[in-house]
PDB file of C-alpha atoms in Angstrom:
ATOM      1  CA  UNK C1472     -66.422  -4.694  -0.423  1.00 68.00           C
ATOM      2  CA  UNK C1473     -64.486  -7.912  -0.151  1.00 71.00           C
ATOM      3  CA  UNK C1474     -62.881  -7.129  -3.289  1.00 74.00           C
ATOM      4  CA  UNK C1475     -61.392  -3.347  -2.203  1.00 73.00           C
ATOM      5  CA  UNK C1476     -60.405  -4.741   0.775  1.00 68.00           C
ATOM      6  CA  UNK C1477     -58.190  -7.074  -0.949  1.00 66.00           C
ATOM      7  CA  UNK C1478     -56.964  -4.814  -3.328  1.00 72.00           C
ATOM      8  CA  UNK C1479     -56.278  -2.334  -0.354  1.00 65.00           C
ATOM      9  CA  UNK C1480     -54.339  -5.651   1.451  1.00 61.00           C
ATOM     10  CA  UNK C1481     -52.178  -6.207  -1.469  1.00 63.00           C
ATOM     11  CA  UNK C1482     -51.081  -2.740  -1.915  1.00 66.00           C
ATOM     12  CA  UNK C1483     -50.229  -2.849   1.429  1.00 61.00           C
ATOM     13  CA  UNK C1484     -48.348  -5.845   1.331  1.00 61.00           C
ATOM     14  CA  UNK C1485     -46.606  -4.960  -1.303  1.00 63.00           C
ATOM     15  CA  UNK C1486     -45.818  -1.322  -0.213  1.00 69.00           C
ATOM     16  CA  UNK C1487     -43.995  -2.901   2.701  1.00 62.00           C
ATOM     17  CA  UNK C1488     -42.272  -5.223   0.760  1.00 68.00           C
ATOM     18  CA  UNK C1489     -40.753  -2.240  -1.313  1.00 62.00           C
ATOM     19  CA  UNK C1490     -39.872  -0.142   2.426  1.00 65.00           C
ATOM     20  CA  UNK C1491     -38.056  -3.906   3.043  1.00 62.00           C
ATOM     21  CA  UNK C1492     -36.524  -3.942   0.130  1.00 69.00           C
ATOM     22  CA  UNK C1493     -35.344  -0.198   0.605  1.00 65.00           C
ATOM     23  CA  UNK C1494     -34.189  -0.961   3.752  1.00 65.00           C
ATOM     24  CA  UNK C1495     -32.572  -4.073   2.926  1.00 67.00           C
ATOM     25  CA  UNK C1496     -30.881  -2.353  -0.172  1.00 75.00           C
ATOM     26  CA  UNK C1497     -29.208   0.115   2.552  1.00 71.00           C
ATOM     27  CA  UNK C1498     -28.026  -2.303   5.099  1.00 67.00           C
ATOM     28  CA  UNK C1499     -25.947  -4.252   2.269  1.00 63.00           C
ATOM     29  CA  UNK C1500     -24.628  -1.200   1.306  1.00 78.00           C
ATOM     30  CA  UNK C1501     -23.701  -0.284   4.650  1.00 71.00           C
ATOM     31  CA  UNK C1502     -22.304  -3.726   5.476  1.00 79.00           C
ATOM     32  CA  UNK C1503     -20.107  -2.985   2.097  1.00 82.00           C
ATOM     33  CA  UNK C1504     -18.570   0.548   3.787  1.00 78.00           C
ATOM     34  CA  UNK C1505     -18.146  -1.218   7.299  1.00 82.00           C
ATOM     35  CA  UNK C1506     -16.063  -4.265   5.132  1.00 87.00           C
ATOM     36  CA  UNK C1507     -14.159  -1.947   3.384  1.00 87.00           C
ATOM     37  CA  UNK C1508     -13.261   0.666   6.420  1.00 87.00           C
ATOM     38  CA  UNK C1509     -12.431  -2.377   8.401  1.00 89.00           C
ATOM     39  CA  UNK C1510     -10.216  -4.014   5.653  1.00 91.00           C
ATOM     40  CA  UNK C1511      -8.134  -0.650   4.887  1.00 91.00           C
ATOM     41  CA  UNK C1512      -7.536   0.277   8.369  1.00 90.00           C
ATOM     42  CA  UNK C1513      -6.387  -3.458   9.016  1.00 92.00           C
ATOM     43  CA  UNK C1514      -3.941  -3.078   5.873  1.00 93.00           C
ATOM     44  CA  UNK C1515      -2.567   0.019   7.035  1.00 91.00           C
ATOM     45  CA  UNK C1516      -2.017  -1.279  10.690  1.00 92.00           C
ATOM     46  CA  UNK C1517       0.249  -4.145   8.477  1.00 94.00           C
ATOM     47  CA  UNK C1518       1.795  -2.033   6.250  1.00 94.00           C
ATOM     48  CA  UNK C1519       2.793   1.309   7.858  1.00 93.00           C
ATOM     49  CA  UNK C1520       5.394  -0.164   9.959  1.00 95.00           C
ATOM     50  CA  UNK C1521       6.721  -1.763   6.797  1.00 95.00           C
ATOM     51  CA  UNK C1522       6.387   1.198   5.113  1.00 94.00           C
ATOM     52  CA  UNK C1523       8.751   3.432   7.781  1.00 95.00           C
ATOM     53  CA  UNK C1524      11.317   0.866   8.141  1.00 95.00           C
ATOM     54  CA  UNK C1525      11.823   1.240   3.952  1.00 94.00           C
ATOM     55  CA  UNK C1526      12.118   4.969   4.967  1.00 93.00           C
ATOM     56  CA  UNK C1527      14.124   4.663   7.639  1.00 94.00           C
ATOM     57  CA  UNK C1528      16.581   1.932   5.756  1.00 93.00           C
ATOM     58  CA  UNK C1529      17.088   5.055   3.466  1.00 90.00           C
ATOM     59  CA  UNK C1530      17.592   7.408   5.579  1.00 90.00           C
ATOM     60  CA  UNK C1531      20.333   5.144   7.227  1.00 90.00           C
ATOM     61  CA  UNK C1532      22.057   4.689   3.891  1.00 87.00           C
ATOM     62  CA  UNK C1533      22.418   8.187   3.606  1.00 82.00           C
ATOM     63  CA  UNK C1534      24.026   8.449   6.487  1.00 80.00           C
ATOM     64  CA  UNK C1535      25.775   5.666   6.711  1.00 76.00           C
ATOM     65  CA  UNK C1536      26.588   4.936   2.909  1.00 74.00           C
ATOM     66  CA  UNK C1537      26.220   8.367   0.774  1.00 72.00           C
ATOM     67  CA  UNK C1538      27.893  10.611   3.490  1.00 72.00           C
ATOM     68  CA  UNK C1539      30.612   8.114   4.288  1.00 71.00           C
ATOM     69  CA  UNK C1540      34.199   9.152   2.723  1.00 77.00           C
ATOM     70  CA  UNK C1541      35.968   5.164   2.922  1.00 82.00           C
ATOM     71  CA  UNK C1542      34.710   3.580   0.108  1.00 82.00           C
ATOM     72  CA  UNK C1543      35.551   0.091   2.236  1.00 85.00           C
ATOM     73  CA  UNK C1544      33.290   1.383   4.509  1.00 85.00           C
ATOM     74  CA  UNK C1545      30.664   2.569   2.513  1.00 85.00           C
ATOM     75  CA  UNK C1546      30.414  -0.744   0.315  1.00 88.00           C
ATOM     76  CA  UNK C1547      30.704  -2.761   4.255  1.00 90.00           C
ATOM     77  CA  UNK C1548      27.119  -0.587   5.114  1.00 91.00           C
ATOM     78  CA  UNK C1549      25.581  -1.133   2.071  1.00 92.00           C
ATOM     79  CA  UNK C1550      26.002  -4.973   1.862  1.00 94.00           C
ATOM     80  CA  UNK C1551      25.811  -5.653   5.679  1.00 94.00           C
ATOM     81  CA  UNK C1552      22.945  -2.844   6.694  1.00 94.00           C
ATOM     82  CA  UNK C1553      20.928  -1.842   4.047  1.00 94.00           C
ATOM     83  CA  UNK C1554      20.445  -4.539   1.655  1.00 96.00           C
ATOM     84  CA  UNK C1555      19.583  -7.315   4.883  1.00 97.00           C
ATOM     85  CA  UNK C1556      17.439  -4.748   6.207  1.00 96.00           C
ATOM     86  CA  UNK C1557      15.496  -3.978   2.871  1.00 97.00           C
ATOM     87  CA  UNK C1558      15.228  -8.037   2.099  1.00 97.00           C
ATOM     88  CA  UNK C1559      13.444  -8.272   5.297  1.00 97.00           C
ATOM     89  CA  UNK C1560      11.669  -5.015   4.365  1.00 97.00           C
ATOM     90  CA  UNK C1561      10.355  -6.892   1.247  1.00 97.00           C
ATOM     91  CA  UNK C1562       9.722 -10.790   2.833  1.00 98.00           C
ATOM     92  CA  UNK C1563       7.506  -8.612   5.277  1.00 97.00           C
ATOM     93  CA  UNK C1564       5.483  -6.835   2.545  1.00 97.00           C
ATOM     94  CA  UNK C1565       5.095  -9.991   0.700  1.00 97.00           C
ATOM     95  CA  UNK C1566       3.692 -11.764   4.159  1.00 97.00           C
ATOM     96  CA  UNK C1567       0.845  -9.068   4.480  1.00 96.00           C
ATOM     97  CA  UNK C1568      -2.297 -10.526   4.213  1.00 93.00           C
ATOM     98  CA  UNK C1569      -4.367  -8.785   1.846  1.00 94.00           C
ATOM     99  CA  UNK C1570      -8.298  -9.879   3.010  1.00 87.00           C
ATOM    100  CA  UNK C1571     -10.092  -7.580   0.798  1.00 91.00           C
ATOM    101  CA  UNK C1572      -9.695  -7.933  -2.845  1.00 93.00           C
ATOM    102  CA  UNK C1573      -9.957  -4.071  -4.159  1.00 94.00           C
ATOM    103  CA  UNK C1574      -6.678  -3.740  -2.075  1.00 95.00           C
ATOM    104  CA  UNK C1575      -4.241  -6.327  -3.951  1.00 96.00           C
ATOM    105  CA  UNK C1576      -3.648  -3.762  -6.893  1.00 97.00           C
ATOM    106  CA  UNK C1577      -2.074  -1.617  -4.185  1.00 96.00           C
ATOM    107  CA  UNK C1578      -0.190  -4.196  -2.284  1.00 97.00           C
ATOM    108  CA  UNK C1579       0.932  -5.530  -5.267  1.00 97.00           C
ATOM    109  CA  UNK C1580       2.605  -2.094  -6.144  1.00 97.00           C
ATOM    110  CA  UNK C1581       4.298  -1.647  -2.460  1.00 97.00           C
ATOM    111  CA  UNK C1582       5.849  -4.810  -3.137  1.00 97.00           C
ATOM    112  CA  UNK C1583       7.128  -3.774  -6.282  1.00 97.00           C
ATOM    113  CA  UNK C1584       8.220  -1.115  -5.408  1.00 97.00           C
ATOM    114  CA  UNK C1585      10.411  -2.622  -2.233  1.00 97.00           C
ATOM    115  CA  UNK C1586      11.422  -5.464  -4.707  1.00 98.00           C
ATOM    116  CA  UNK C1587      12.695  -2.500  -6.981  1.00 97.00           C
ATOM    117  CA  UNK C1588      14.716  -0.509  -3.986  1.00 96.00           C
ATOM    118  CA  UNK C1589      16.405  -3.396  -3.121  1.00 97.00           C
ATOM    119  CA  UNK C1590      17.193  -4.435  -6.793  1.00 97.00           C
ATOM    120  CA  UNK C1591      18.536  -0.615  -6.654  1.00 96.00           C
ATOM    121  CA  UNK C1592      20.994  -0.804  -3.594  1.00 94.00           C
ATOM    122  CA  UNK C1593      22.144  -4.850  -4.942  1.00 96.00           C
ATOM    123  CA  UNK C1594      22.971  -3.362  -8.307  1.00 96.00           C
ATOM    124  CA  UNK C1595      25.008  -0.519  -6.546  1.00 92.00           C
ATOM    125  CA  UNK C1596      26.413  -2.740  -4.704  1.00 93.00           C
ATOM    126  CA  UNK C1597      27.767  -4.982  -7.702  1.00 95.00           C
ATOM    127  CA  UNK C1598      29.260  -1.704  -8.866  1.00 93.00           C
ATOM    128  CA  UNK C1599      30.913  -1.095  -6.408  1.00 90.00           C
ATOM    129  CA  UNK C1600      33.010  -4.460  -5.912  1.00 91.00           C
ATOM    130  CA  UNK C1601      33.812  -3.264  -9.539  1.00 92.00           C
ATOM    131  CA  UNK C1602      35.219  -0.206  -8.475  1.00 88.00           C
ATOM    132  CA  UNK C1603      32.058   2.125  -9.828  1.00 87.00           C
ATOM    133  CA  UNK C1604      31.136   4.203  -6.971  1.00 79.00           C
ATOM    134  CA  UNK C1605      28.702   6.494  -9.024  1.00 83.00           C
ATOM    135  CA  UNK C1606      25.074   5.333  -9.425  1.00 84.00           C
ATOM    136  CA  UNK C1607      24.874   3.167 -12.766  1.00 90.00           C
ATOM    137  CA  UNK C1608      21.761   3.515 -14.994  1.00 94.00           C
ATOM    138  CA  UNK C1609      20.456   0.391 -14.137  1.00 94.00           C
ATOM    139  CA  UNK C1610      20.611   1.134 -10.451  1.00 93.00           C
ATOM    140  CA  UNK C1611      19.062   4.708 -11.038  1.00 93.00           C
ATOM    141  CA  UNK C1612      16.486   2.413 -13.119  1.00 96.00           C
ATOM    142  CA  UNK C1613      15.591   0.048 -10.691  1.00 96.00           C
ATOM    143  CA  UNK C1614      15.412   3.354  -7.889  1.00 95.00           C
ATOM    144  CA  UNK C1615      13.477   5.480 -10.227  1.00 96.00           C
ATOM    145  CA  UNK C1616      10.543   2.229 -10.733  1.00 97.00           C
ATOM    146  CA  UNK C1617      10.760   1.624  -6.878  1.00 96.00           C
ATOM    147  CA  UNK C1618       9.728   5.406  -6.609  1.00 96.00           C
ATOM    148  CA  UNK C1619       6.888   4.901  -9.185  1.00 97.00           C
ATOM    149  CA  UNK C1620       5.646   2.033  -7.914  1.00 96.00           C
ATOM    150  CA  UNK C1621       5.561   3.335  -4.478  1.00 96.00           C
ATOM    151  CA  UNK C1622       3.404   6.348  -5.740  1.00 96.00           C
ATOM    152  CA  UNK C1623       1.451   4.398  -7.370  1.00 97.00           C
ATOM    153  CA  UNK C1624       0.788   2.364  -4.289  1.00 96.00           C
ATOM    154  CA  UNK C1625      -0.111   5.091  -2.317  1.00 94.00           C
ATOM    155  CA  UNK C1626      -2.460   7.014  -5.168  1.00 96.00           C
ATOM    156  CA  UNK C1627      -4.590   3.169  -5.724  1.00 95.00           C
ATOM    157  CA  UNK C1628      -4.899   3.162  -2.226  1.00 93.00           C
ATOM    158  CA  UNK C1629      -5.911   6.984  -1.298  1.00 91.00           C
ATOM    159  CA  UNK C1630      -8.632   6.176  -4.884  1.00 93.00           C
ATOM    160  CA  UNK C1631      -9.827   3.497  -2.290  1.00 91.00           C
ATOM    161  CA  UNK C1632      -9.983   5.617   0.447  1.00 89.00           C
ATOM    162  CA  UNK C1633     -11.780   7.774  -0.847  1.00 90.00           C
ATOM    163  CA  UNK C1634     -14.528   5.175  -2.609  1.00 89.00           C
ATOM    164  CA  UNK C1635     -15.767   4.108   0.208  1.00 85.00           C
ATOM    165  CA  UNK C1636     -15.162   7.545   2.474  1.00 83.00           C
ATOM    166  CA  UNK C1637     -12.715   5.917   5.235  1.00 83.00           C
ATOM    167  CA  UNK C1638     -10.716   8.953   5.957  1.00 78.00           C
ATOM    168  CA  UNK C1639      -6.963   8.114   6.026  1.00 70.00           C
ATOM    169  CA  UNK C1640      -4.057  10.681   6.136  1.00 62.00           C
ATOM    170  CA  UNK C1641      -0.657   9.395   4.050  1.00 56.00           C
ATOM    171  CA  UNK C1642       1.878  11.726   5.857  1.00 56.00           C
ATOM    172  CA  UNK C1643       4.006  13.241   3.667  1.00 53.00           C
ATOM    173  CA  UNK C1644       8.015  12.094   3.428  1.00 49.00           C
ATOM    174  CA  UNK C1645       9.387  13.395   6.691  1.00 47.00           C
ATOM    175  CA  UNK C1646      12.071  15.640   5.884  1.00 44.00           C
TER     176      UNK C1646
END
């Protein structure tokens, strides 16, 4: 009798230790989702301002810089507007804490991408002192990798997203 009773104890035991194990099992996964819904909302409380001041900064320029008819004027807005504003654009993507590590491949392309629009508007800039007021290659090159990289960005991060089911919602370029 002794002997079923143990054998009854241990199975038991060791049923329980499986439910704890189970449960256990879920709560680390949990914690997991909780980490990474906490660290992509944080990142895109830090990087959406950033974000609409490098589309804002373009939306300037074309304003201020495509539209205007003095090129003295336009070459003044580039150099004393839009290239200070996208350097600061840029020193503030590169501050951005990035606490969670699955997120760095997507930081790392924002700020590539803002170190690429600002190599863009610098090389236009040059060209302009030189009396080129038509995009060069190498500034369309530079523009055309800042767009890439930018997509990029925002397709690693919506992957993300999407891993660990934190619903986000990229708005679309405002028109």
């Amino acid at each position: 009798m002794r002997i079923i009773w143990k054998t009854g104890l241990v199975f038991v035991l060791a049923i329980l230790m499986a439910g704890c194990s189970l449960v256990e099992e879920k709560a680390v996964k949990l914690m997991d989702h909780l980490d990474a819904e906490t660290a992509i909302l944080d990142y895109l409380d830090a990087t959406n301002p950033i974000i609409e001041e490098s589309y804002d900064i373009e939306v300037a320029a074309e304003s201020g810089f495509w539209n205007e008819e003095d090129d003295a004027k336009a070459l003044a807005f580039i150099t004393e507007n839009t290239i200070p504003a996208l350097e600061k654009v840029l020193q503030d993507s590169k501050e951005v804490t990035v606490d969670w590590e699955q997120l760095q491949p997507s930081h790392d392309a924002l700020i590539l991408s803002n170190e690429k629009l600002l190599e863009s508007y610098v090389i236009f800039a040059e060209d302009m002192k030189k009396g080129n007021y038509e995009m060069s290659e190498a500034a369309t090159v530079a523009y055309d990798l800042s767009v890439e990289e930018y997509e990029k960005h925002e397709r690693l991060f919506a992957e993300l997203a999407e891993e660990y089911k934190v619903e986000v919602y990229l708005e679309e370029e405002k028109e």
